[in-house]
């Protein structure tokens, strides 16, 4: 019997690109809220999802730097299971419910790329960096203090796609409404059979179900954000007209489930 | 309307990780035929596929170094669309028909990784190298000549998984039966909804349909092959008991279609 | 006037691979003490340096994960100036003084590679990972606790060169003698002129001068260490006969100077 | 006795980052000639080197894709010794002799980076790609034909630094004067001792000595070239005011020597 949550399925089930859930994540985030042009960003939404009229174009640019484990101490295999990612989340409405729509997402790791597709995140490979904070005092250690400065960037295939900065102003107990919407994505797996290239085998709107979400070490300040134009990408069309607050925090959560909102193949 | 053959689907359709077929490939191959332990390799086959009793355990290790284009001159974006890959093909039988089963496959490019999953190749990211041949004479240029030597290797996440060598002996008109079986793979896309982790949304046996296949500059000689053991992989279980001929050739082909042999979710 | 501490020297001096000192470092370390075969490791020492008879073969394997800045907020350019490294330090004696000799060193960043050569570290490129600890509780966050487990590994050009593990046992105030020797390396820059290939332009024994060294968050436990054999490397010859304690700590220090102990070209 | 042409020097001499000369190279080149602003590019020249008044600002952007070997069949270790590079060569005069000055140079390999510093090329790590040509006919194979199109690009640390294109027009017997100047570079190795940061240990003008140079498969056509601005680089200051011909050819040569033109530390 072949085993494994994903391909390659194998006799022992340890060759699979993605191990079986539950999946656990712990990491650090640098985030910047911004507003893009709603007349443009409305066009990134699939049928059934609409911009949130209360906050047209409000979005978050999210840089993550995290460690992953499933059931086999994957965090003790850091070459395979540490990951850095970048996502955009756009305030939207699905059937009257506020959601965060994820139009673009990049990670630096193959297991995370495929895990994303399974979760409905449209991931591509990107190279992602953010300034880190270290325990020992130094000009190099970027402490979490008032006026502390952090940067982040993301590139793919040698093109810079996002550049961000955050200047910390004050420690906070919570994110104050930022990231309080459930993330909705789209699981999409095409057919290759002739004549069926536009009839995907899987096309579902899905909502993430996060277990044990935990946010800590929250700092809030001012953000900077820029999406340089790059050949072969459409990210810059969602670029900021206005930039808001910046955030730096640590997080953890688990994933074992997903909620299918709609089957779009029907 | 959102466009794109794959996620991320976008207003212009140019952000998609994989462009729409037809897909065209041109490249160079280093290949080594070998025999693994049929009592072990039989366990890598899915239900309905069996080892070929005429050649139990006969396999090919295939290193490719190629360029890709779809309809938009993707070969003029070499940072995104050049690729190197490694595959194993195992002689097998499906419903009485000789096939080549692909249990493991690695590539160094995200578009190729996802394209592979759509084609039924169980790809993971790997770093693949092969000695190249260059037009200008030099000790460094590895000419295609009698006793010419070529090497190839593949690693993933910093672990060496395959090491191969070929010593050329003679030029040939064709591959002499090597690679004359149609490749069969498995399209597999899991569900993440609780309780359905072992009920994939897509699970199909598929047979590749290659358009305009072309093989040229064929050289045949002796092969060397070694699969070092590596944590988190099962490749070494398919490693060689005996190594046969080595091959070096150039190839091109196109893909626009796939043949679904069986729906395994049924 | 061309400017820059290193090549490429340029009109503004910002293109230089390595910015001018002072240099500041802050990071995390996973370290494992071990004993190699002194009859073998004695041969890695240059003339004038000898094994320490008090602790023949005692060595430390050091994995670093750090951030760098010079005078221009380089830590806000994380894509260029974050770095991970691996070093071996061997207990030795120079003119009666206990020192730590650095025979091999790997980093994942070009500025760090060249900085190392200038400091006397014989760096090559390697891919280095270590389990990280994150603030938010999770199975993935690897907290600093009794029985906490950490791993590290280093590979170069797709070959695994070092694999290590540390199981934490207790928090400590200091490293207890570990890393209390000044590191001695060798600045070596060859000539390429015909007939002078073995007459280096620079060949100096040098001792590092660290400013403001700070060690914090020290945990001590048990170590595991393994140097797999790899083509084109000699690291495994210094591999462990016996493995001792493991350490996990945070550090910072600055560099503005180096002490030249001997000019070996004389 | 420790052995090795460079650090790390070791008992067997096989750990050295760069093997001993002679060095042999074979590869493919995409090149574009261009003219930058001589009032600006004059400032990239060291004392004693001047712009060539006959062709003020004439430069060549050179993308190489090559294989390397020294005395131990290094081309059979392709993971370590294949390389892609980018260089700029600027027409200049040294003591009345026409030369090509190399102000900036990038490679994707650590051995090549250090070899460059030894040869006087001010190398940094870059990611370099060029469209390749393959033997089997295909839309993907980029044949060497009239109107054949090739692209190349170079990025460093996720920022695109150069983008180039060549449209082939005709096959040629030779390069017609392009690349007929000897390349002059600067070997520069700084001191780190306090007070001596601006007194390099090595600072020499050097002229390359190429053995057995061979150019073949020459095609000439039209070039395109663009140097996007990028933080932390000064390349764009040498960017094209005018772009000339484009070239595609194969090459090989050997290196065993260098000619020291001047010792700038004196």
XYZ file of N, CA and C in Angstrom, chain A residues 38-256:
657
model
N -9.442 50.587 -5.515
C -10.530 49.585 -5.526
C -11.068 49.313 -6.924
N -10.964 50.272 -7.824
C -11.444 50.019 -9.190
C -10.571 48.975 -9.883
N -9.351 48.855 -9.419
C -8.460 47.832 -9.975
C -8.510 46.558 -9.147
N -8.431 46.695 -7.834
C -8.362 45.481 -7.012
C -9.668 44.692 -7.049
N -10.765 45.344 -7.382
C -12.024 44.602 -7.524
C -11.899 43.497 -8.568
N -11.012 43.699 -9.539
C -10.892 42.724 -10.627
C -10.070 41.496 -10.263
N -9.495 41.470 -9.065
C -8.743 40.287 -8.644
C -9.662 39.302 -7.912
N -10.923 39.695 -7.725
C -11.826 38.853 -6.931
C -12.593 37.875 -7.811
N -12.777 36.660 -7.337
C -13.562 35.684 -8.117
C -15.054 35.971 -7.944
N -15.827 35.366 -8.795
C -17.280 35.508 -8.728
C -17.776 35.125 -7.338
N -18.609 35.963 -6.768
C -19.170 35.661 -5.461
C -18.466 36.383 -4.331
N -17.307 36.918 -4.621
C -16.579 37.693 -3.617
C -16.549 39.148 -4.091
N -16.784 40.060 -3.162
C -16.813 41.481 -3.526
C -15.941 42.289 -2.581
N -15.545 43.464 -3.056
C -14.818 44.367 -2.153
C -15.732 44.719 -0.981
N -15.127 44.984 0.147
C -15.881 45.407 1.318
C -16.123 46.910 1.183
N -17.383 47.288 1.039
C -17.708 48.704 0.813
C -17.302 49.588 1.989
N -17.133 48.977 3.160
C -16.753 49.745 4.353
C -15.282 50.166 4.309
N -14.509 49.513 3.478
C -13.057 49.769 3.501
C -12.489 49.374 2.144
N -13.005 50.034 1.106
C -12.661 49.669 -0.265
C -11.148 49.779 -0.515
N -10.554 48.663 -0.871
C -9.137 48.642 -1.217
C -8.205 48.421 -0.034
N -8.750 48.305 1.180
C -7.872 48.086 2.326
C -7.262 46.693 2.237
N -5.955 46.646 2.419
C -5.211 45.402 2.247
C -4.106 45.322 3.281
N -3.538 44.150 3.409
C -2.390 43.950 4.285
C -1.317 43.204 3.494
N -0.091 43.688 3.608
C 1.076 42.980 3.061
C 1.763 42.292 4.234
N 1.949 40.985 4.124
C 2.322 40.165 5.274
C 3.592 39.387 4.950
N 4.657 39.661 5.685
C 5.895 38.890 5.542
C 6.018 37.953 6.744
N 6.153 36.665 6.473
C 6.270 35.691 7.561
C 7.643 35.010 7.513
N 8.110 34.638 8.685
C 9.404 33.942 8.823
C 9.135 32.884 9.880
N 8.985 31.619 9.469
C 8.428 30.667 10.416
C 9.025 29.269 10.329
N 8.703 28.514 11.347
C 9.117 27.126 11.450
C 7.864 26.270 11.428
N 8.010 25.086 10.852
C 6.865 24.202 10.635
C 7.138 22.854 11.279
N 6.108 22.254 11.844
C 6.213 20.830 12.141
C 4.869 20.164 11.938
N 4.938 18.884 11.593
C 3.735 18.060 11.574
C 3.910 17.056 12.735
N 3.807 15.760 12.485
C 3.846 14.794 13.603
C 5.222 14.182 13.841
N 6.194 14.521 13.020
C 7.481 13.827 13.114
C 8.653 14.768 13.359
N 8.435 15.756 14.229
C 9.523 16.667 14.597
C 10.181 17.290 13.368
N 9.361 17.708 12.437
C 9.897 18.315 11.220
C 10.737 19.566 11.532
N 10.500 20.222 12.665
C 11.311 21.411 12.998
C 12.744 21.018 13.314
N 13.010 19.721 13.478
C 14.389 19.260 13.647
C 15.027 18.933 12.292
N 14.333 19.244 11.218
C 14.880 19.144 9.858
C 14.778 20.549 9.228
N 15.547 21.507 9.786
C 15.332 22.909 9.391
C 15.638 23.189 7.927
N 16.498 22.389 7.307
C 16.794 22.618 5.889
C 15.542 22.426 5.042
N 14.644 21.569 5.491
C 13.439 21.300 4.710
C 12.240 22.114 5.175
N 12.178 22.446 6.452
C 10.898 22.910 6.977
C 10.883 24.298 7.594
N 11.970 25.059 7.499
C 11.836 26.472 7.811
C 11.378 27.165 6.539
N 10.688 28.268 6.714
C 10.080 28.880 5.540
C 9.912 30.379 5.739
N 10.012 31.115 4.665
C 9.667 32.527 4.670
C 8.654 32.774 3.571
N 7.667 33.602 3.879
C 6.608 33.809 2.909
C 6.156 35.253 2.828
N 5.423 35.548 1.775
C 4.799 36.853 1.597
C 3.390 36.630 1.076
N 2.423 37.351 1.653
C 1.041 37.254 1.189
C 0.417 38.641 1.135
N -0.546 38.775 0.256
C -1.423 39.939 0.283
C -2.807 39.470 0.693
N -3.400 40.233 1.593
C -4.778 39.963 1.998
C -5.591 41.225 1.733
N -6.722 41.038 1.066
C -7.557 42.155 0.630
C -8.912 42.049 1.325
N -9.328 43.119 1.991
C -10.634 43.106 2.675
C -11.743 42.878 1.661
N -12.583 41.892 1.922
C -13.639 41.561 0.964
C -14.850 41.027 1.715
N -15.870 40.730 0.940
C -17.134 40.227 1.500
C -17.545 38.988 0.717
N -17.893 37.948 1.437
C -18.466 36.769 0.793
C -19.795 36.470 1.471
N -20.876 36.515 0.711
C -22.227 36.308 1.242
C -22.464 37.137 2.501
N -22.038 38.381 2.449
C -22.295 39.283 3.564
C -21.305 39.194 4.708
N -20.399 38.249 4.638
C -19.443 38.053 5.734
C -18.101 38.684 5.366
N -17.556 39.514 6.252
C -16.224 40.071 5.973
C -15.175 38.967 5.947
N -14.379 38.976 4.926
C -13.287 38.014 4.795
C -12.029 38.750 4.329
N -10.907 38.030 4.368
C -9.671 38.537 3.774
C -9.359 37.642 2.582
N -9.356 38.219 1.398
C -9.097 37.445 0.187
C -7.589 37.447 -0.113
N -7.060 36.267 -0.437
C -5.631 36.146 -0.715
C -5.392 35.991 -2.214
N -5.073 37.073 -2.932
C -4.874 36.962 -4.382
C -3.492 36.459 -4.783
N -2.459 36.799 -3.978
C -1.087 36.406 -4.335
C -0.340 35.979 -3.082
N 0.551 35.038 -3.236
C 1.251 34.462 -2.098
C 2.551 33.843 -2.615
N 3.635 34.052 -1.894
C 4.945 33.537 -2.305
C 5.630 32.885 -1.102
N 6.338 31.800 -1.326
C 7.111 31.139 -0.271
C 8.455 30.688 -0.849
N 9.376 30.327 0.040
C 10.725 29.949 -0.432
C 11.006 28.458 -0.289
N 9.970 27.634 -0.285
C 10.121 26.238 0.094
C 9.093 25.402 -0.657
N 9.520 24.254 -1.178
C 8.607 23.466 -2.015
C 7.450 22.847 -1.236
N 7.723 22.389 -0.008
C 6.640 21.812 0.789
C 5.585 22.884 1.077
N 6.030 24.087 1.387
C 5.089 25.181 1.663
C 4.337 25.592 0.409
N 4.993 25.539 -0.737
C 4.320 25.882 -1.982
C 3.131 24.951 -2.203
N 3.401 23.655 -2.075
C 2.326 22.699 -2.351
C 1.271 22.733 -1.255
N 1.699 22.879 -0.001
C 0.739 23.006 1.085
C -0.196 24.175 0.826
N 0.367 25.257 0.320
C -0.456 26.415 0.002
C -1.523 26.102 -1.027
N -1.179 25.407 -2.070
C -2.176 25.083 -3.103
C -3.311 24.244 -2.518
N -2.942 23.372 -1.577
C -3.953 22.519 -0.944
C -4.855 23.353 -0.031
N -4.293 24.409 0.557
C -5.065 25.269 1.445
C -5.803 26.380 0.702
N -5.541 26.524 -0.588
C -6.200 27.574 -1.351
C -5.374 28.834 -1.524
N -4.108 28.800 -1.118
C -3.223 29.945 -1.350
C -2.503 29.749 -2.680
N -2.546 30.731 -3.560
C -1.990 30.571 -4.917
C -0.481 30.817 -4.938
N 0.265 29.934 -4.300
C 1.681 30.214 -4.066
C 2.575 29.996 -5.271
N 3.577 30.852 -5.343
C 4.708 30.686 -6.241
C 5.975 30.793 -5.389
N 7.099 30.392 -5.956
C 8.342 30.540 -5.207
C 8.799 31.991 -5.207
N 9.203 32.459 -4.057
C 9.798 33.779 -3.922
C 10.896 33.721 -2.888
N 11.762 34.705 -2.926
C 12.813 34.830 -1.929
C 12.402 35.969 -1.009
N 12.260 35.669 0.264
C 11.658 36.610 1.200
C 12.619 36.850 2.354
N 12.811 38.077 2.715
C 13.657 38.408 3.860
C 12.979 39.452 4.729
N 13.202 39.372 6.040
C 12.806 40.460 6.923
C 13.887 40.643 7.967
N 14.094 41.878 8.399
C 15.000 42.151 9.508
C 14.533 41.339 10.716
N 15.486 40.711 11.386
C 15.164 39.913 12.564
C 15.603 40.634 13.834
N 15.063 40.205 14.962
C 15.475 40.765 16.240
C 16.217 39.688 17.007
N 17.335 40.052 17.613
C 18.152 39.079 18.344
C 18.302 39.510 19.793
N 18.553 38.530 20.665
C 18.525 38.771 22.115
C 19.696 39.601 22.618
N 20.867 39.462 22.011
C 22.043 40.160 22.522
C 22.110 41.573 21.949
N 22.260 42.549 22.817
C 22.276 43.952 22.385
C 23.424 44.215 21.412
N 23.122 44.971 20.351
C 24.124 45.278 19.330
C 23.486 46.241 18.344
N 24.303 46.986 17.633
C 23.751 47.776 16.530
C 23.112 46.870 15.487
N 23.486 45.597 15.479
C 22.952 44.663 14.489
C 21.702 43.925 14.954
N 21.286 44.101 16.218
C 20.286 43.151 16.743
C 18.842 43.598 16.596
N 18.574 44.827 16.123
C 17.202 45.266 15.847
C 16.256 44.964 16.999
N 16.453 45.593 18.135
C 15.593 45.299 19.281
C 14.174 45.811 19.059
N 13.230 45.213 19.786
C 11.839 45.653 19.742
C 11.708 46.823 20.716
N 11.917 48.017 20.194
C 11.869 49.224 21.027
C 11.194 50.345 20.234
N 10.778 51.374 20.934
C 10.245 52.570 20.285
C 11.270 53.077 19.270
N 10.803 53.383 18.070
C 11.649 53.828 16.958
C 12.520 52.717 16.366
N 12.312 51.491 16.815
C 13.007 50.362 16.201
C 12.584 50.230 14.744
N 13.548 49.909 13.882
C 13.237 49.843 12.451
C 13.461 48.436 11.895
N 12.533 48.025 11.041
C 12.584 46.720 10.401
C 12.304 46.898 8.907
N 12.902 46.042 8.108
C 12.642 46.056 6.667
C 12.258 44.658 6.214
N 11.635 44.585 5.070
C 11.335 43.286 4.464
C 11.279 43.465 2.953
N 11.548 42.388 2.247
C 11.482 42.449 0.786
C 11.159 41.062 0.249
N 10.664 41.040 -0.962
C 10.379 39.767 -1.618
C 10.724 39.902 -3.084
N 11.415 38.905 -3.612
C 11.726 38.872 -5.033
C 11.412 37.481 -5.560
N 11.168 37.416 -6.860
C 10.956 36.113 -7.496
C 11.741 36.095 -8.795
N 12.510 35.046 -8.989
C 13.293 34.894 -10.210
C 14.129 36.150 -10.490
N 14.681 36.729 -9.422
C 15.604 37.837 -9.597
C 14.976 39.197 -9.817
N 13.658 39.287 -9.648
C 13.005 40.599 -9.761
C 12.432 40.975 -8.398
N 12.719 42.179 -7.956
C 12.182 42.677 -6.693
C 10.701 42.973 -6.872
N 9.861 42.353 -6.035
C 8.417 42.543 -6.177
C 7.825 43.390 -5.062
N 8.403 43.343 -3.886
C 7.871 44.106 -2.756
C 9.020 44.583 -1.883
N 8.920 45.796 -1.421
C 9.872 46.361 -0.466
C 9.043 47.045 0.623
N 9.339 46.738 1.879
C 8.541 47.296 2.975
C 9.418 47.703 4.134
N 8.904 48.607 4.945
C 9.588 49.016 6.163
C 8.573 49.287 7.260
N 8.985 49.064 8.495
C 8.142 49.381 9.648
C 9.003 50.091 10.692
N 8.520 51.215 11.187
C 9.152 51.876 12.324
C 8.235 51.698 13.527
N 8.727 50.994 14.524
C 7.906 50.674 15.701
C 7.635 51.943 16.511
N 6.417 52.054 17.033
C 6.097 53.173 17.919
C 5.721 52.701 19.318
N 4.888 51.671 19.424
C 4.487 51.267 20.771
C 4.097 49.804 20.818
N 4.340 49.253 21.950
C 3.932 47.876 22.191
C 2.424 47.847 22.380
N 1.794 46.758 21.958
C 0.339 46.659 22.066
C -0.044 45.278 22.571
N -1.236 45.198 23.107
C -1.714 43.909 23.615
C -2.218 43.013 22.489
N -2.768 43.677 21.453
C -3.324 42.876 20.343
C -3.227 43.693 19.064
N -3.682 43.097 17.988
C -3.497 43.721 16.669
C -4.551 44.772 16.344
N -5.513 44.953 17.256
C -6.477 46.037 17.065
C -7.311 45.903 15.812
N -7.756 44.703 15.504
C -8.634 44.541 14.351
C -7.905 44.099 13.101
N -6.621 44.282 13.060
C -5.832 43.822 11.909
C -5.835 42.294 11.929
N -6.024 41.680 10.792
C -6.007 40.219 10.670
C -7.120 39.535 11.457
N -8.262 40.216 11.667
C -9.356 39.555 12.379
C -10.363 38.916 11.426
N -10.095 38.996 10.152
C -10.983 38.347 9.181
C -10.440 36.965 8.829
N -11.339 36.039 8.609
C -10.921 34.703 8.170
C -10.428 34.800 6.723
N -9.346 34.128 6.455
C -8.760 34.168 5.116
C -9.505 33.211 4.184
N -9.857 33.716 3.020
C -10.515 32.884 2.009
C -9.598 32.792 0.784
N -9.435 31.577 0.298
C -8.622 31.355 -0.890
C -9.358 30.457 -1.870
N -8.631 29.946 -2.825
C -9.250 29.172 -3.900
C -8.353 27.980 -4.217
N -8.873 26.818 -3.982
C -8.175 25.600 -4.394
C -8.447 25.400 -5.889
N -7.386 25.277 -6.664
C -7.563 25.244 -8.119
C -6.550 24.282 -8.701
N -7.023 23.232 -9.318
C -6.132 22.235 -9.912
C -6.664 21.916 -11.301
N -5.924 22.311 -12.346
C -6.474 22.219 -13.709
C -6.461 20.799 -14.267
N -7.199 20.614 -15.330
C -7.108 19.403 -16.160
C -6.184 19.700 -17.331
N -5.486 18.657 -17.783
C -4.609 18.819 -18.943
C -5.167 18.109 -20.179
N -6.204 17.325 -19.986
C -6.780 16.611 -21.133
C -7.240 17.618 -22.183
N -6.986 17.283 -23.440
C -7.317 18.196 -24.535
C -8.794 18.577 -24.473
N -9.060 19.848 -24.639
C -10.432 20.334 -24.621
C -10.943 20.669 -23.232
N -10.174 20.309 -22.209
C -10.638 20.544 -20.829
C -9.714 21.488 -20.064
N -8.874 22.213 -20.789
C -7.892 23.068 -20.102
C -8.553 24.159 -19.276
N -9.778 24.506 -19.618
C -10.481 25.527 -18.836
C -11.572 24.920 -17.959
N -11.498 23.603 -17.767
C -12.431 22.917 -16.852
C -11.619 22.301 -15.723
N -11.276 23.071 -14.724
C -10.400 22.536 -13.675
C -11.028 21.341 -12.967
N -10.167 20.426 -12.536
C -10.628 19.274 -11.762
C -11.071 19.715 -10.379
N -10.406 20.723 -9.840
C -10.763 21.275 -8.531
C -10.831 22.786 -8.677
N -11.923 23.373 -8.215
C -12.051 24.833 -8.175
C -13.029 25.166 -7.059
N -12.482 25.437 -5.900
C -13.301 25.624 -4.705
C -12.918 26.912 -3.985
N -13.893 27.640 -3.528
C -13.624 28.707 -2.550
C -13.532 28.043 -1.185
N -12.478 28.360 -0.457
C -12.289 27.709 0.845
C -11.914 28.740 1.912
N -12.294 28.422 3.136
C -11.979 29.304 4.252
C -11.101 28.536 5.226
N -10.010 29.157 5.603
C -9.069 28.512 6.524
C -9.674 28.347 7.899
N -9.318 27.247 8.537
C -9.728 26.983 9.908
C -8.441 26.886 10.721
N -8.176 27.911 11.537
C -6.940 27.915 12.311
C -7.198 27.413 13.722
N -6.363 26.494 14.164
C -6.456 25.999 15.533
C -5.451 26.725 16.408
N -5.837 26.981 17.655
C -4.920 27.548 18.652
C -4.152 28.769 18.150
N -4.830 29.736 17.535
C -4.076 30.909 17.079
C -3.563 31.707 18.270
N -2.348 32.161 18.162
C -1.705 32.884 19.255
C -0.889 34.017 18.641
N -1.113 35.221 19.154
C -0.357 36.399 18.698
C 0.326 36.986 19.929
N 1.602 37.289 19.830
C 2.294 37.842 20.995
C 3.378 38.820 20.546
N 3.942 39.539 21.511
C 5.014 40.510 21.224
C 4.614 41.498 20.131
N 3.422 42.038 20.275
C 2.908 42.924 19.232
C 3.488 44.338 19.386
N 4.006 44.863 18.311
C 4.422 46.261 18.233
C 3.750 46.894 17.022
N 3.302 48.134 17.217
C 2.611 48.849 16.138
C 3.359 50.142 15.854
N 3.429 50.501 14.572
C 4.109 51.744 14.220
C 3.677 52.215 12.853
N 4.618 52.740 12.105
C 4.316 53.273 10.784
C 4.887 52.365 9.697
N 4.135 52.245 8.634
C 4.577 51.372 7.553
C 5.051 52.127 6.323
N 5.864 51.457 5.551
C 6.259 51.906 4.210
C 6.091 50.700 3.299
N 5.702 50.944 2.071
C 5.437 49.800 1.184
C 5.520 50.240 -0.272
N 6.099 49.385 -1.072
C 6.305 49.695 -2.481
C 6.282 48.389 -3.272
N 5.527 48.363 -4.354
C 5.491 47.190 -5.237
C 6.111 47.568 -6.576
N 7.399 47.344 -6.782
C 7.990 47.679 -8.094
C 7.361 46.845 -9.201
N 7.265 47.435 -10.376
C 6.735 46.710 -11.531
C 7.725 45.621 -11.942
N 7.210 44.488 -12.343
C 8.096 43.388 -12.736
C 7.436 42.572 -13.836
N 8.235 42.230 -14.853
C 7.768 41.436 -15.979
C 7.241 40.077 -15.500
N 6.091 39.700 -15.982
C 5.566 38.379 -15.663
C 4.798 38.308 -14.358
N 4.541 39.444 -13.752
C 3.784 39.494 -12.501
C 2.692 40.561 -12.633
N 1.659 40.461 -11.798
C 0.612 41.481 -11.789
C 0.457 42.111 -10.408
N 1.408 41.843 -9.554
C 1.342 42.320 -8.182
C 1.225 43.837 -8.109
N 1.973 44.522 -8.965
C 2.047 45.988 -8.847
C 0.687 46.647 -9.078
N -0.249 45.917 -9.736
C -1.580 46.485 -9.938
C -2.328 46.623 -8.614
N -1.895 45.871 -7.619
C -2.521 45.971 -6.297
C -1.704 46.862 -5.362
N -0.795 47.619 -5.916
C 0.123 48.427 -5.107
C -0.568 49.561 -4.378
N 0.090 50.095 -3.350
C -0.512 51.062 -2.442
C -0.712 52.454 -3.054
N -1.946 52.978 -2.883
C -2.195 54.408 -3.081
C -1.886 55.136 -1.772
N -2.090 54.437 -0.672
C -1.869 55.016 0.653
C -1.360 53.900 1.554
N -0.438 54.238 2.414
C 0.118 53.240 3.331
C -0.257 53.618 4.762
N -0.611 52.636 5.553
C -1.049 52.890 6.929
C -0.040 52.401 7.957
N -0.556 51.744 8.964
C 0.294 51.304 10.061
C 1.159 50.107 9.681
N 2.241 49.964 10.430
C 3.089 48.788 10.305
C 3.035 47.993 11.594
N 3.231 46.708 11.495
C 3.120 45.802 12.639
C 4.298 44.841 12.659
N 4.673 44.471 13.861
C 5.661 43.403 14.030
C 5.189 42.557 15.202
N 5.031 41.263 14.971
C 4.549 40.391 16.050
C 4.986 38.954 15.805
N 4.813 38.149 16.841
C 5.073 36.715 16.737
C 3.746 35.977 16.761
N 3.727 34.797 16.147
C 2.462 34.079 16.021
C 2.700 32.575 16.072
N 1.634 31.855 16.391
C 1.605 30.407 16.151
C 0.166 29.998 15.900
N -0.004 28.913 15.182
C -1.333 28.340 14.982
C -1.176 26.950 14.377
N -2.289 26.251 14.290
C -2.293 24.895 13.741
C -3.350 24.800 12.655
N -3.169 23.853 11.765
C -4.153 23.622 10.698
C -4.431 22.139 10.577
N -5.714 21.801 10.637
C -6.111 20.408 10.391
C -7.307 20.332 9.466
